[in-house]
């Protein structure tokens, strides 16, 4: 069976209410439950933690990650 071609925004919207990991261009990684996303790829994570080398270094609770398409 061929893999389904999914547009990036479609995949992002499907992940709402799911536990996700978001890695930024700077290399920072945040993990948490995606509470919201929009067409600009702005994301709000609940119960979010910041990770470095697979270890949690900070627990931020609720954070907003600014997208830029």
XYZ file of C-alpha atoms in Angstrom:
69
model
C 0.000 0.000 0.000
C 1.421 3.404 -0.981
C 1.871 5.999 1.759
C -0.832 8.611 1.904
C 0.208 12.062 0.675
C -0.702 14.412 3.494
C -0.167 18.155 3.368
C 1.820 19.537 6.335
C -1.081 21.640 7.670
C -3.430 18.660 7.444
C -1.008 16.548 9.464
C -0.661 19.356 12.002
C -4.423 19.758 12.451
C -4.819 15.994 12.889
C -2.361 16.118 15.778
C -4.529 18.433 17.926
C -5.195 16.770 21.323
C -2.247 14.415 20.719
C 1.097 14.249 22.520
C 3.673 15.742 20.135
C 7.320 16.756 19.969
C 8.196 20.050 18.283
C 11.800 20.667 17.287
C 12.706 24.257 16.426
C 15.295 25.434 13.901
C 17.499 26.405 16.835
C 17.564 22.760 17.959
C 15.345 23.258 21.008
C 12.709 20.560 21.494
C 9.397 20.860 23.304
C 7.006 18.018 24.063
C 3.430 18.224 25.227
C -0.206 17.907 24.244
C -1.121 20.111 21.306
C -4.098 22.216 22.357
C -4.261 24.499 19.308
C -2.735 25.199 15.922
C -3.600 27.558 13.077
C -2.806 28.137 9.401
C 0.410 29.982 10.314
C 1.604 26.928 12.263
C 1.332 28.710 15.609
C 1.034 25.991 18.248
C -0.070 25.918 21.868
C 1.220 23.010 23.946
C -0.246 22.014 27.313
C 1.888 20.297 29.988
C 4.921 21.190 27.884
C 8.460 20.291 28.739
C 11.729 21.431 27.202
C 14.110 18.621 26.280
C 17.814 18.430 25.539
C 19.439 15.127 24.632
C 16.242 13.238 25.508
C 16.182 14.652 29.067
C 13.642 17.140 30.357
C 15.420 20.313 31.443
C 12.347 22.465 32.207
C 8.609 22.104 32.643
C 6.808 25.129 31.227
C 3.172 24.085 31.582
C 1.401 25.923 28.760
C 3.510 27.464 25.976
C 2.949 29.103 22.618
C 5.316 28.374 19.761
C 5.196 30.938 16.993
C 5.001 29.431 13.554
C 5.937 31.109 10.339
C 4.729 28.634 7.727
